[in-house]
Short mmCIF file of C-alpha atoms and ligand atoms in Angstrom, two decimals:
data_model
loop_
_atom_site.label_atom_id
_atom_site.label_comp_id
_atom_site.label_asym_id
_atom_site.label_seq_id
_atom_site.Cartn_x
_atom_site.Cartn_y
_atom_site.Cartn_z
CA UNK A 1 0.00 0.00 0.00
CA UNK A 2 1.16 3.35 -0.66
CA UNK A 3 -0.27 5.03 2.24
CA UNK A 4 1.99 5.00 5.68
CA UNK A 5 0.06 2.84 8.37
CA UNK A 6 0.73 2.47 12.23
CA UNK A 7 3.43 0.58 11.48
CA UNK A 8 5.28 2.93 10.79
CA UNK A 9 5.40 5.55 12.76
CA UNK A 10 6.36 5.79 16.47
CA UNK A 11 2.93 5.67 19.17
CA UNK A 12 4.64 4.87 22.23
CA UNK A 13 3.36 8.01 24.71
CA UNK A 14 1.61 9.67 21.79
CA UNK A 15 -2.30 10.65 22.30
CA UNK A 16 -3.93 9.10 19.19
CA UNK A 17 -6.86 10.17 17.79
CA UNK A 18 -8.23 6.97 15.87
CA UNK A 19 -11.73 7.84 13.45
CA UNK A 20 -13.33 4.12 13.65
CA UNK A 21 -16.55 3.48 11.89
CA UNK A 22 -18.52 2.02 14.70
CA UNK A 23 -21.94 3.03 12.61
CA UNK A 24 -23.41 -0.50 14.29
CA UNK A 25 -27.08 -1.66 13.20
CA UNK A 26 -29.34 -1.21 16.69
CA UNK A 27 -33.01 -2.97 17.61
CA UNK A 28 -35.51 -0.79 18.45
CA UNK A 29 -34.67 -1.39 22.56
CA UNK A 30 -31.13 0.79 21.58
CA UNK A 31 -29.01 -2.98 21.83
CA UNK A 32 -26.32 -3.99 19.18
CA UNK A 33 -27.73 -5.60 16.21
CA UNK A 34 -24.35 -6.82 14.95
CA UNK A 35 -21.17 -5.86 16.35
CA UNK A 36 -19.02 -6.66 13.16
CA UNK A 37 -17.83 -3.28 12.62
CA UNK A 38 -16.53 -3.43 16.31
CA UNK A 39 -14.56 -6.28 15.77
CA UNK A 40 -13.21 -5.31 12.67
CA UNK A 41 -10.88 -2.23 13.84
CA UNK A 42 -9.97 -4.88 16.94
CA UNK A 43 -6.46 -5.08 14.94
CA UNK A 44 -6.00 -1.42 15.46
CA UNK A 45 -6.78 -1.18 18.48
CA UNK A 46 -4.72 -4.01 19.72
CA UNK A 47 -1.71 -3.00 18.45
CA UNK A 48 -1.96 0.96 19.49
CA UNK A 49 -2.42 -0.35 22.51
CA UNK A 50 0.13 -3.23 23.07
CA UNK A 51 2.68 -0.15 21.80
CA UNK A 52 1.78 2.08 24.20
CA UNK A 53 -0.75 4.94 22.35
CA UNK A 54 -3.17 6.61 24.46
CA UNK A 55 -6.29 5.82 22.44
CA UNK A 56 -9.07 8.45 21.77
CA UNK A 57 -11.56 6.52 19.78
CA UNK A 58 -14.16 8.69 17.42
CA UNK A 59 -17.00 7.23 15.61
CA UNK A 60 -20.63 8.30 14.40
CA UNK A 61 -23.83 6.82 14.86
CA UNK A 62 -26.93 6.90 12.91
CA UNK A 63 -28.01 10.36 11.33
CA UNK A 64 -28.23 12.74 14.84
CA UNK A 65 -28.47 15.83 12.14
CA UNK A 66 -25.82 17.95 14.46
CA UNK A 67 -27.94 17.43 17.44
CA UNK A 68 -28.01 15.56 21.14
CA UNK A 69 -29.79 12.60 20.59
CA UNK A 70 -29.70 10.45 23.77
CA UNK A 71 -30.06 6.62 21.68
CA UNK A 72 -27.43 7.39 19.65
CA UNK A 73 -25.05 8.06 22.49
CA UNK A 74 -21.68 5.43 21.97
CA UNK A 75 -21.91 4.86 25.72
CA UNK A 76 -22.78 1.13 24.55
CA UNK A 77 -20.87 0.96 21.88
CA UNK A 78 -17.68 1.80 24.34
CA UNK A 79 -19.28 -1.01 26.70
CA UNK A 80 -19.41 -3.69 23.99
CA UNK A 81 -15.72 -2.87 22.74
CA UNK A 82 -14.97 -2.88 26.40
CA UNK A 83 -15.94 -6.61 27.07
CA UNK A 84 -14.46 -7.63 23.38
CA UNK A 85 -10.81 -6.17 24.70
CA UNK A 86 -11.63 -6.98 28.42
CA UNK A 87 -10.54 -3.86 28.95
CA UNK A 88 -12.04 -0.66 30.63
CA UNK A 89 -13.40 1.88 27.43
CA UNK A 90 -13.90 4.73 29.25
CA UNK A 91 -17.19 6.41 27.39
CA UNK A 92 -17.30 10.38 27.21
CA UNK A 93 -20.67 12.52 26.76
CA UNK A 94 -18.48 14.80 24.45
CA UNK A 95 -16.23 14.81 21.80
CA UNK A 96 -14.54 18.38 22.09
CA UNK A 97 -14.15 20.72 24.86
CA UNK A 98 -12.30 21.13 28.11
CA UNK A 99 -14.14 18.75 30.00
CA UNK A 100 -12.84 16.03 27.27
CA UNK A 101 -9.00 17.86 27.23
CA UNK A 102 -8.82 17.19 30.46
CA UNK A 103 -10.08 13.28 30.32
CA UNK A 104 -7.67 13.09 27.92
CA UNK A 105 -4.35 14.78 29.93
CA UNK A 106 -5.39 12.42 32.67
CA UNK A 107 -4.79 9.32 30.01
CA UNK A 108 -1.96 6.70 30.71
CA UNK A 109 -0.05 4.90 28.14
CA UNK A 110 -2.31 2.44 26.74
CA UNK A 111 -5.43 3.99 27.99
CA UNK A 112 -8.35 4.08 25.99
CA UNK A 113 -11.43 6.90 25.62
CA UNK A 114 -14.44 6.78 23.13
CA UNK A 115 -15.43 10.41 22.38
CA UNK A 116 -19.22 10.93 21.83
CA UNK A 117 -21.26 10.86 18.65
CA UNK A 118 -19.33 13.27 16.54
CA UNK A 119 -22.45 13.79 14.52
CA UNK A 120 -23.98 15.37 17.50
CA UNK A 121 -21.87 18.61 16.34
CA UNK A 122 -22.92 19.94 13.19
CA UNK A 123 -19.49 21.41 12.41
CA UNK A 124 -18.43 17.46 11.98
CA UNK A 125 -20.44 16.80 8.35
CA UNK A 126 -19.84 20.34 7.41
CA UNK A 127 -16.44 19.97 7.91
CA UNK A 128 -16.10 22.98 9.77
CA UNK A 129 -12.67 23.80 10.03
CA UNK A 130 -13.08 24.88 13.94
CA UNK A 131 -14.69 21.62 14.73
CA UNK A 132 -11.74 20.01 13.05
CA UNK A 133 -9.63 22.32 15.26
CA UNK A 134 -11.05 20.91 18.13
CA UNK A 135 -10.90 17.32 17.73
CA UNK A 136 -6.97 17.96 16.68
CA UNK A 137 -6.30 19.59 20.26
CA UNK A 138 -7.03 15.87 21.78
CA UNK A 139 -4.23 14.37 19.74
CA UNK A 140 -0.60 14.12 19.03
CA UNK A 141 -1.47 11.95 15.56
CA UNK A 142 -4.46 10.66 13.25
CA UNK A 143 -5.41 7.33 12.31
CA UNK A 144 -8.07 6.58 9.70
CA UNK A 145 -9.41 3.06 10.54
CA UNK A 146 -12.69 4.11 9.24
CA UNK A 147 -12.90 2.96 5.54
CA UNK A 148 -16.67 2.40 5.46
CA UNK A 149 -16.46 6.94 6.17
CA UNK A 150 -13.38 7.45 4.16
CA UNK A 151 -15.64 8.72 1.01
CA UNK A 152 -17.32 11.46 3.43
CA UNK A 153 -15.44 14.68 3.21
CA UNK A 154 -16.12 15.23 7.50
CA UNK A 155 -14.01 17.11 9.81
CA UNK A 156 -13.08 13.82 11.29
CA UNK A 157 -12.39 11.91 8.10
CA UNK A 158 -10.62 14.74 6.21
CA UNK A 159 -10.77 18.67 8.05
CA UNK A 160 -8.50 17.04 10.75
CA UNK A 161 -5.43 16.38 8.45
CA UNK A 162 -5.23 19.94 8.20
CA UNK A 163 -3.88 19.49 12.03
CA UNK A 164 -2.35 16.26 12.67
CA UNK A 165 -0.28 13.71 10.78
CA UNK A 166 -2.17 11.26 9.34
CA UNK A 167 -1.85 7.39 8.80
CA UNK A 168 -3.90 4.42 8.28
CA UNK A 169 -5.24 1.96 10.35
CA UNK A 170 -4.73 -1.88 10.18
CA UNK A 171 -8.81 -2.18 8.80
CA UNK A 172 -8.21 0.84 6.21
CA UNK A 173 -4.88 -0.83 5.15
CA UNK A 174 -6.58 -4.16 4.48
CA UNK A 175 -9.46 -2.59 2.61
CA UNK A 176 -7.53 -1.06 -0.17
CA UNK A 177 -5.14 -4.11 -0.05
CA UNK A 178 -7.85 -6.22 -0.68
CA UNK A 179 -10.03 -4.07 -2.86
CA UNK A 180 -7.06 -2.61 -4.81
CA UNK A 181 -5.92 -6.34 -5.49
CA UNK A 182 -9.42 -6.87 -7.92
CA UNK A 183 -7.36 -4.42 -10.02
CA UNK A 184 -3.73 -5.37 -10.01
CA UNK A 185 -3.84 -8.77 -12.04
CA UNK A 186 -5.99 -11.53 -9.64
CA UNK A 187 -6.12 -15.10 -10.63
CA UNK A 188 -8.28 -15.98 -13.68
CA UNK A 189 -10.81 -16.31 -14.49
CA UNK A 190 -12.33 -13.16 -12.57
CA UNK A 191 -15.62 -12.71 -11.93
CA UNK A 192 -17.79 -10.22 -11.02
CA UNK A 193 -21.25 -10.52 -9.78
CA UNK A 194 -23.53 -7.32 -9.74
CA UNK A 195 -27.12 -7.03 -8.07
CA UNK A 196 -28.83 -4.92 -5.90
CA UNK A 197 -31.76 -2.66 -6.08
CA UNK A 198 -30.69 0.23 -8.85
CA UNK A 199 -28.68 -0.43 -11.54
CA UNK A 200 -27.92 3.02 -11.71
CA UNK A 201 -25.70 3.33 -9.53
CA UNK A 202 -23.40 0.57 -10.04
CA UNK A 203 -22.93 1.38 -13.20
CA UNK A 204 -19.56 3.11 -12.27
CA UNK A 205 -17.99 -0.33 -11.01
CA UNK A 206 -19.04 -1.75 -14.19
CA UNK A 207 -17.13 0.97 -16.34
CA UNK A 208 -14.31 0.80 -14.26
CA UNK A 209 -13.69 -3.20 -13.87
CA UNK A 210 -14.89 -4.27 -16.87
CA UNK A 211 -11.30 -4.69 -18.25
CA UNK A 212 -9.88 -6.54 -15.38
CA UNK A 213 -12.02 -9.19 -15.64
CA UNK A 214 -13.17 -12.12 -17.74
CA UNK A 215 -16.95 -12.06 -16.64
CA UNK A 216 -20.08 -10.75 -15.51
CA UNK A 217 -23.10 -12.20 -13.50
CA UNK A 218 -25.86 -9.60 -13.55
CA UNK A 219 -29.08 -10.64 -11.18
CA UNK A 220 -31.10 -8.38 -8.65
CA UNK A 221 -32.94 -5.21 -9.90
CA UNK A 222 -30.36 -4.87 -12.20
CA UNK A 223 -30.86 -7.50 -14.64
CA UNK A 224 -33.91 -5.18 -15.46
CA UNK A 225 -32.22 -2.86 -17.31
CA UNK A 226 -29.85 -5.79 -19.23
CA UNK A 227 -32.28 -7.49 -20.43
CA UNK A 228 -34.71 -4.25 -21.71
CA UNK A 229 -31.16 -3.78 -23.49
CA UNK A 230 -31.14 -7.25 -24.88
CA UNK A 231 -34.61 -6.96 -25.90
CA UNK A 232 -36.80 -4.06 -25.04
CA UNK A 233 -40.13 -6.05 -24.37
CA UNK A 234 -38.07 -7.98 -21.53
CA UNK A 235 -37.18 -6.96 -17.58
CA UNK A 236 -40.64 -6.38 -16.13
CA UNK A 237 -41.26 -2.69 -15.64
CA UNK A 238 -39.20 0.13 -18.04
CA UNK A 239 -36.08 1.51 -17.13
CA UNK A 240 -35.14 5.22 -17.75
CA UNK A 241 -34.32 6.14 -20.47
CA UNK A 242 -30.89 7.29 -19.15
CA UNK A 243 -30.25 3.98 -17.43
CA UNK A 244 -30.84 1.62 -20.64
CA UNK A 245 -28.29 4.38 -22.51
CA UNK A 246 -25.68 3.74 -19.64
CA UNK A 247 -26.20 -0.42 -20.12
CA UNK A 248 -26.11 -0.24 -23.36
CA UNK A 249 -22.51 1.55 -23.59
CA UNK A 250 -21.35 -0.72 -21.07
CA UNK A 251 -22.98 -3.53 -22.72
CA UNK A 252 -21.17 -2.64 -26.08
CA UNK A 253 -17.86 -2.12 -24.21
CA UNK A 254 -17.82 -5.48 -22.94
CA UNK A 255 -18.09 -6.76 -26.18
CA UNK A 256 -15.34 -4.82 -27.48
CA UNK A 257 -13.03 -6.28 -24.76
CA UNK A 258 -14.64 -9.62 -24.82
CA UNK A 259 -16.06 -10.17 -21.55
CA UNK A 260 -19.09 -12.21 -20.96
CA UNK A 261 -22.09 -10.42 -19.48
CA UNK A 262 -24.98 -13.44 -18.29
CA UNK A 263 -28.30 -12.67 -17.28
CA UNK A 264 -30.75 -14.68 -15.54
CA UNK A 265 -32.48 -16.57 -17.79
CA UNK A 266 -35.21 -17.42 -15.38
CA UNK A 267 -36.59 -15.00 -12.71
CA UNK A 268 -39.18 -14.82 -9.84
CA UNK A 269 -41.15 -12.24 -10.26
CA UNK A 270 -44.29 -11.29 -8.08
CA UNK A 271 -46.44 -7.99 -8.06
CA UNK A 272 -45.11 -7.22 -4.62
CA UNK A 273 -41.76 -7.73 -3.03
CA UNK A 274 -43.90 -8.34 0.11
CA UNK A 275 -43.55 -10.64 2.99
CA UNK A 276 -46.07 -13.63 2.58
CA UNK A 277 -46.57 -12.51 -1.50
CA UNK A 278 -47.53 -14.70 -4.22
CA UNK A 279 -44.60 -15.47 -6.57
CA UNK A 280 -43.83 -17.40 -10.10
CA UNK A 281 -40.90 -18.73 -11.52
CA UNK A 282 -40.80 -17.86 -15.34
CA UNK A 283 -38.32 -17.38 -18.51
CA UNK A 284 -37.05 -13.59 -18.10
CA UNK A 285 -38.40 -12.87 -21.56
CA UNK A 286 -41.68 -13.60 -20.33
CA UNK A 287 -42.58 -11.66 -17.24
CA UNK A 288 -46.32 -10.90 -16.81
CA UNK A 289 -47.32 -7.71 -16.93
CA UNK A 290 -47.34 -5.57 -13.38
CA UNK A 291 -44.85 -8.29 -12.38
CA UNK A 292 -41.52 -7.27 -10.74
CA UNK A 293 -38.99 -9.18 -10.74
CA UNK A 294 -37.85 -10.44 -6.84
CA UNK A 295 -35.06 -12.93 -7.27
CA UNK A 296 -33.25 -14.76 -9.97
CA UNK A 297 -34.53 -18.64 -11.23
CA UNK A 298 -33.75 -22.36 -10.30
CA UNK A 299 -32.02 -22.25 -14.00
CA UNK A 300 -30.06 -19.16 -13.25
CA UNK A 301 -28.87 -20.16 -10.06
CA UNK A 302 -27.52 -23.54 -11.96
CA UNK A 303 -25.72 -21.48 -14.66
CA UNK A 304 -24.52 -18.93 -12.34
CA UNK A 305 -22.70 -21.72 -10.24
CA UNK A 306 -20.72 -23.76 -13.02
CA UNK A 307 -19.78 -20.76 -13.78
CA UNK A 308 -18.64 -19.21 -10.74
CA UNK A 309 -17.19 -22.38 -10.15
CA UNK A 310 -14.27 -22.00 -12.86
CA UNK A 311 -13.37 -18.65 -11.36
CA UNK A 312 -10.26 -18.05 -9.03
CA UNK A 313 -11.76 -14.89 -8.44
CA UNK A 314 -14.87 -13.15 -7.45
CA UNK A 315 -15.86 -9.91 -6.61
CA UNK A 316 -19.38 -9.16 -5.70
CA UNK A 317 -22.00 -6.36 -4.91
CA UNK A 318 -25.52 -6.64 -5.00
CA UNK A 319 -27.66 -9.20 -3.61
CA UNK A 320 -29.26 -11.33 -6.42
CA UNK A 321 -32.85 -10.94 -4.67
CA UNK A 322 -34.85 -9.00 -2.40
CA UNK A 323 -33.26 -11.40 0.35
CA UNK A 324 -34.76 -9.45 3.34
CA UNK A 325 -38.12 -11.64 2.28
CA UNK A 326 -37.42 -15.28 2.77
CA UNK A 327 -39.12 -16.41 -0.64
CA UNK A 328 -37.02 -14.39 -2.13
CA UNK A 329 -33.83 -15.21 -0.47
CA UNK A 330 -32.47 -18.27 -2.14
CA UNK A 331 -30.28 -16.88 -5.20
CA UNK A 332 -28.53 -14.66 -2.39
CA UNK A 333 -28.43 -17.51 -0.32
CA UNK A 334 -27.38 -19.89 -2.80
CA UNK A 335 -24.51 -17.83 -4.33
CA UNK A 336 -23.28 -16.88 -1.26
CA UNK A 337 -22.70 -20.34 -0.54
CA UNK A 338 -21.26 -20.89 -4.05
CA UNK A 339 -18.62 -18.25 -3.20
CA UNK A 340 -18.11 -19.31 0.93
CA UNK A 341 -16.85 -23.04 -0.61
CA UNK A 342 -14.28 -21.78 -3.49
CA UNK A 343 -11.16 -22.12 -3.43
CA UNK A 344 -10.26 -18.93 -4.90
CA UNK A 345 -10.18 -15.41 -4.03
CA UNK A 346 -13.97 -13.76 -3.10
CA UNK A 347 -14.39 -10.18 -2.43
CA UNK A 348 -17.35 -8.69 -0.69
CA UNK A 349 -18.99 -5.52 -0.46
CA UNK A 350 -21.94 -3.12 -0.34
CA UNK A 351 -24.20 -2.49 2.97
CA UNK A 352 -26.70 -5.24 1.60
CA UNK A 353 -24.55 -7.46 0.15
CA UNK A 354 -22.10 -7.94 3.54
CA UNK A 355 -25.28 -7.92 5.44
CA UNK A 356 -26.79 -10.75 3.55
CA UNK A 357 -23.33 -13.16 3.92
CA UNK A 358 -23.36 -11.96 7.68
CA UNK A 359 -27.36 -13.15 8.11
CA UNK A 360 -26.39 -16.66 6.54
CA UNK A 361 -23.48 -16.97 8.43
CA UNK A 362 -21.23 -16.96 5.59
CA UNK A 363 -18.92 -14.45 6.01
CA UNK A 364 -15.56 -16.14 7.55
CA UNK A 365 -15.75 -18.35 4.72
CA UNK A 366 -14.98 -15.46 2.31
CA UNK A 367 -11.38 -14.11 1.76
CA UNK A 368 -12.37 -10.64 2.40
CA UNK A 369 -16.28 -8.70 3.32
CA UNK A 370 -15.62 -5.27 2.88
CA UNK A 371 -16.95 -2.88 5.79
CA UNK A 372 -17.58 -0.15 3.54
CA UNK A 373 -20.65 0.50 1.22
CA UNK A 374 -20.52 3.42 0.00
CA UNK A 375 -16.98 3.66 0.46
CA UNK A 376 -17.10 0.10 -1.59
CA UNK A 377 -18.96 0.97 -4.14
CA UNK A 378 -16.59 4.13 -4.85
CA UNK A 379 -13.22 2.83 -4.57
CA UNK A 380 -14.04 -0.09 -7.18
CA UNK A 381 -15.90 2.56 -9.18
CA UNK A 382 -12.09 4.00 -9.37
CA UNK A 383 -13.04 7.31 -7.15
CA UNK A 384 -10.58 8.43 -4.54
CA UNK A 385 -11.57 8.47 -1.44
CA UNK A 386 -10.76 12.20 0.43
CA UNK A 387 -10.33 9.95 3.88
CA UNK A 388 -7.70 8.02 2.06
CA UNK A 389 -6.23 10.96 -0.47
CA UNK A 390 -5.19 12.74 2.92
CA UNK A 391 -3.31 10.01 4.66
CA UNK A 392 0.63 10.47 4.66
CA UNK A 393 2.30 8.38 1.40
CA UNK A 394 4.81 5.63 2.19
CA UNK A 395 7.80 7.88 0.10
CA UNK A 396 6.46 11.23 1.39
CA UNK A 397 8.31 12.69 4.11
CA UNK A 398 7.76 11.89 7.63
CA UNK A 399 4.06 12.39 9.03
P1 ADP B 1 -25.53 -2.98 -1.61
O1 ADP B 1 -26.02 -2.21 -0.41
O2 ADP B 1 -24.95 -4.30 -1.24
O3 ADP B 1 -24.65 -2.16 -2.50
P2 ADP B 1 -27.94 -2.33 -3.03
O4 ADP B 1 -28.12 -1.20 -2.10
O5 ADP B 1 -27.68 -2.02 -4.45
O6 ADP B 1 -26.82 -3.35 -2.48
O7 ADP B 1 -29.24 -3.24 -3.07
C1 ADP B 1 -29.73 -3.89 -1.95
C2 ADP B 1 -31.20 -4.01 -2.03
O8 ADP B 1 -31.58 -4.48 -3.30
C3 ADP B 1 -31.73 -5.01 -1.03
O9 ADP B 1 -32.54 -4.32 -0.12
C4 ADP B 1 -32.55 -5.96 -1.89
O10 ADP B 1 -33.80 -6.29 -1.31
C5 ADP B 1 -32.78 -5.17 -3.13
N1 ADP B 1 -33.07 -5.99 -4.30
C6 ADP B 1 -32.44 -7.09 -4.72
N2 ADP B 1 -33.01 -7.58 -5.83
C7 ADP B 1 -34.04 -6.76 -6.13
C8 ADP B 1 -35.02 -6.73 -7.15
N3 ADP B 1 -35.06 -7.65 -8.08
N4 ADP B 1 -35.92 -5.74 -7.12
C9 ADP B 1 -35.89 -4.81 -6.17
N5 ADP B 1 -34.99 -4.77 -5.19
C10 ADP B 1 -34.07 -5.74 -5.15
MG1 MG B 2 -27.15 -0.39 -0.37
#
């Protein structure tokens, strides 16, 4: 990687301001949902700590708007990283101030703080350059273990390198090594699998991968708009017009390059994506009219598995159905377990897509689920991310 990371640079004594992305999924009653994201910047955390940094953890939490809002408080969040490290986590109800300077001046080596929602402050989204100011005074250096924020320009994710050095975490390092690895000559054949709800916006991934690899699985909502392209009586309900012009210049570069685009063949389609709704399989060039389609076919699913089967690599976005409803959760479910049993490399990402292989249990099996989804979906569109463009370069000089 070309960014500096942890490694190297010196955080014995130092007060380390570390931007996590602890943005956790919580029930109604205010308790974890799935502490994933928790245990992913572990590594981090860890290590700062086994070296010595005084660690001031900063995260957000759901969308506060810039205000107080009492459930989104990371006093639990500090608690569940706090039995995780069996270590105290010492929760504060700010993130900037003198009341949280002086937590911080009272910190030991290898002590360890969790500031408060940073989206509390409206000056953090804005990127107010005061707010930035602010968090900087805690800290002696920056670390960006956040990738899953890195494509928000916030004063914690980019304003703050105005202030501090800034390196990456052990989580951010692994992202882009894994994610910038798609692009750097995998093992054939390559594979990419696109799904998800609107085609239009994964376009960008398609444009920018489509010469790296060998093939592409389409399923999800966006097999729509590829098979209108194919033949403009097919895909259920019309695209944009806008959308079927992106496909079909993607569609026509693929050609040119000689990678394989598949559709589904078969879908299910039903008039509602609907908990307990009535459903039928049928060829994808014949779906009813006011029929959606909800999930790709038995005959789809077959294809889509010898196929995927050949491949040494796999990268994949988009789940292939609306897998939140169980009758429409088997071509997720299926090709998930496809990918969790090759050999190969597999490559996860997108807020769905992770959160599907985590709901079947799936996701150790995989070589890397990416924490980011947004963040995902940018970097392999070929975007840089301003949390990442800001971080100190291996060859530059010293942070
Ligand atoms: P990710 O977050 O992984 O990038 P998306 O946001 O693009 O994925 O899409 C996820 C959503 O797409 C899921 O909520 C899923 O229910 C929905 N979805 C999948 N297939 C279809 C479909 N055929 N029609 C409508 N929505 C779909
Ligand atoms: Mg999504």
């Amino acid at each position: 990687m070309q960014k500096q990371t942890i490694k190297d640079v010196e955080v014995r004594g130092k007060r380390v301001l570390v931007r996590v992305d602890f943005n956790v999924p919580l029930d109604p009653d205010g308790k974890i949902e799935d502490d994933s994201r928790i245990r992913a910047c572990l590594p981090t955390i860890i290590y700062l700590a086994g070296h010595g940094a005084r660690i001031i953890l900063c995260s957000h939490l759901g969308r506060p708007h810039g205000r107080v809002n009492g459930p989104l408080r990371l006093g639990p969040v500090a608690r569940r990283l706090s039995e995780l490290m069996s270590i105290p986590v010492k929760a504060l109800r700010e993130a900037v101030g003198p009341t949280v300077e002086q937590a911080v001046s009272a910190m030991q080596d290898g002590d360890i703080v969790m500031l408060e929602n940073l989206r509390f402050y409206p000056g953090e989204e804005e990127n107010d350059p005061g707010f930035a100011r602010d968090l900087s005074r805690l800290a002696d250096l920056y670390v960006n273990d956040a990738f899953g924020a890195s494509h928000r320009a916030h004063a914690s994710v980019v304003g703050i390198a105005a202030h501090l050095p800034c390196v990456a975490g052990l989580l951010m390092e692994k992202e882009i090594e894994q994610l910038s690895s798609l692009f750097e000559d995998p093992p054939r054949p390559f594979a990419l699998i696109l799904g998800g709800a609107k085609v239009e916006e994964k376009i960008g991934i398609l444009e920018n991968i489509i010469p790296h690899v060998d093939l592409v699985l389409i399923g999800g909502g966006a097999a729509a708009a590829f098979l209108q392209v194919r033949n403009p009586s097919d895909g259920g309900f019309p695209e944009e017009p806008g959308t079927i012009v992106q496909v079909e210049t993607v569609t026509k570069q693929a050609k040119t390059l000689g990678v394989r685009i598949l559709l589904p063949d078969d879908v299910v389609v039903t008039a509602k994506p609907e908990p307990g709704a009535a459903f039928r399989i049928v060829a994808s060039g014949q779906i009813p009219d006011g029929y959606r389609i909800a999930d790709i076919g038995p005959l789809t699913l077959a294809v889509f598995t010898r196929e995927l089967q050949q491949c040494r690599t796999v990268a994949w976005n988009g789940p292939m159905g609306v897998f939140e409803i169980p009758q429409f959760s088997k071509g997720t479910k299926d090709i998930a377990k496809v990918l969790a049993g090759l050999g190969g490399t597999t490559v996860i990402g997108g807020g769905s897509t992770a959160e599907a292989v985590n709901r079947f249990g799936l996701a150790k099996k995989m070589t890397h689920v990416s924490t980011g989804g947004g963040a995902f979906l940018r970097f392999l569109s070929g975007e840089t991310l301003p949390g990442v463009a800001v971080l100190a370069d291996k060859q530059g000089p010293a942070p």
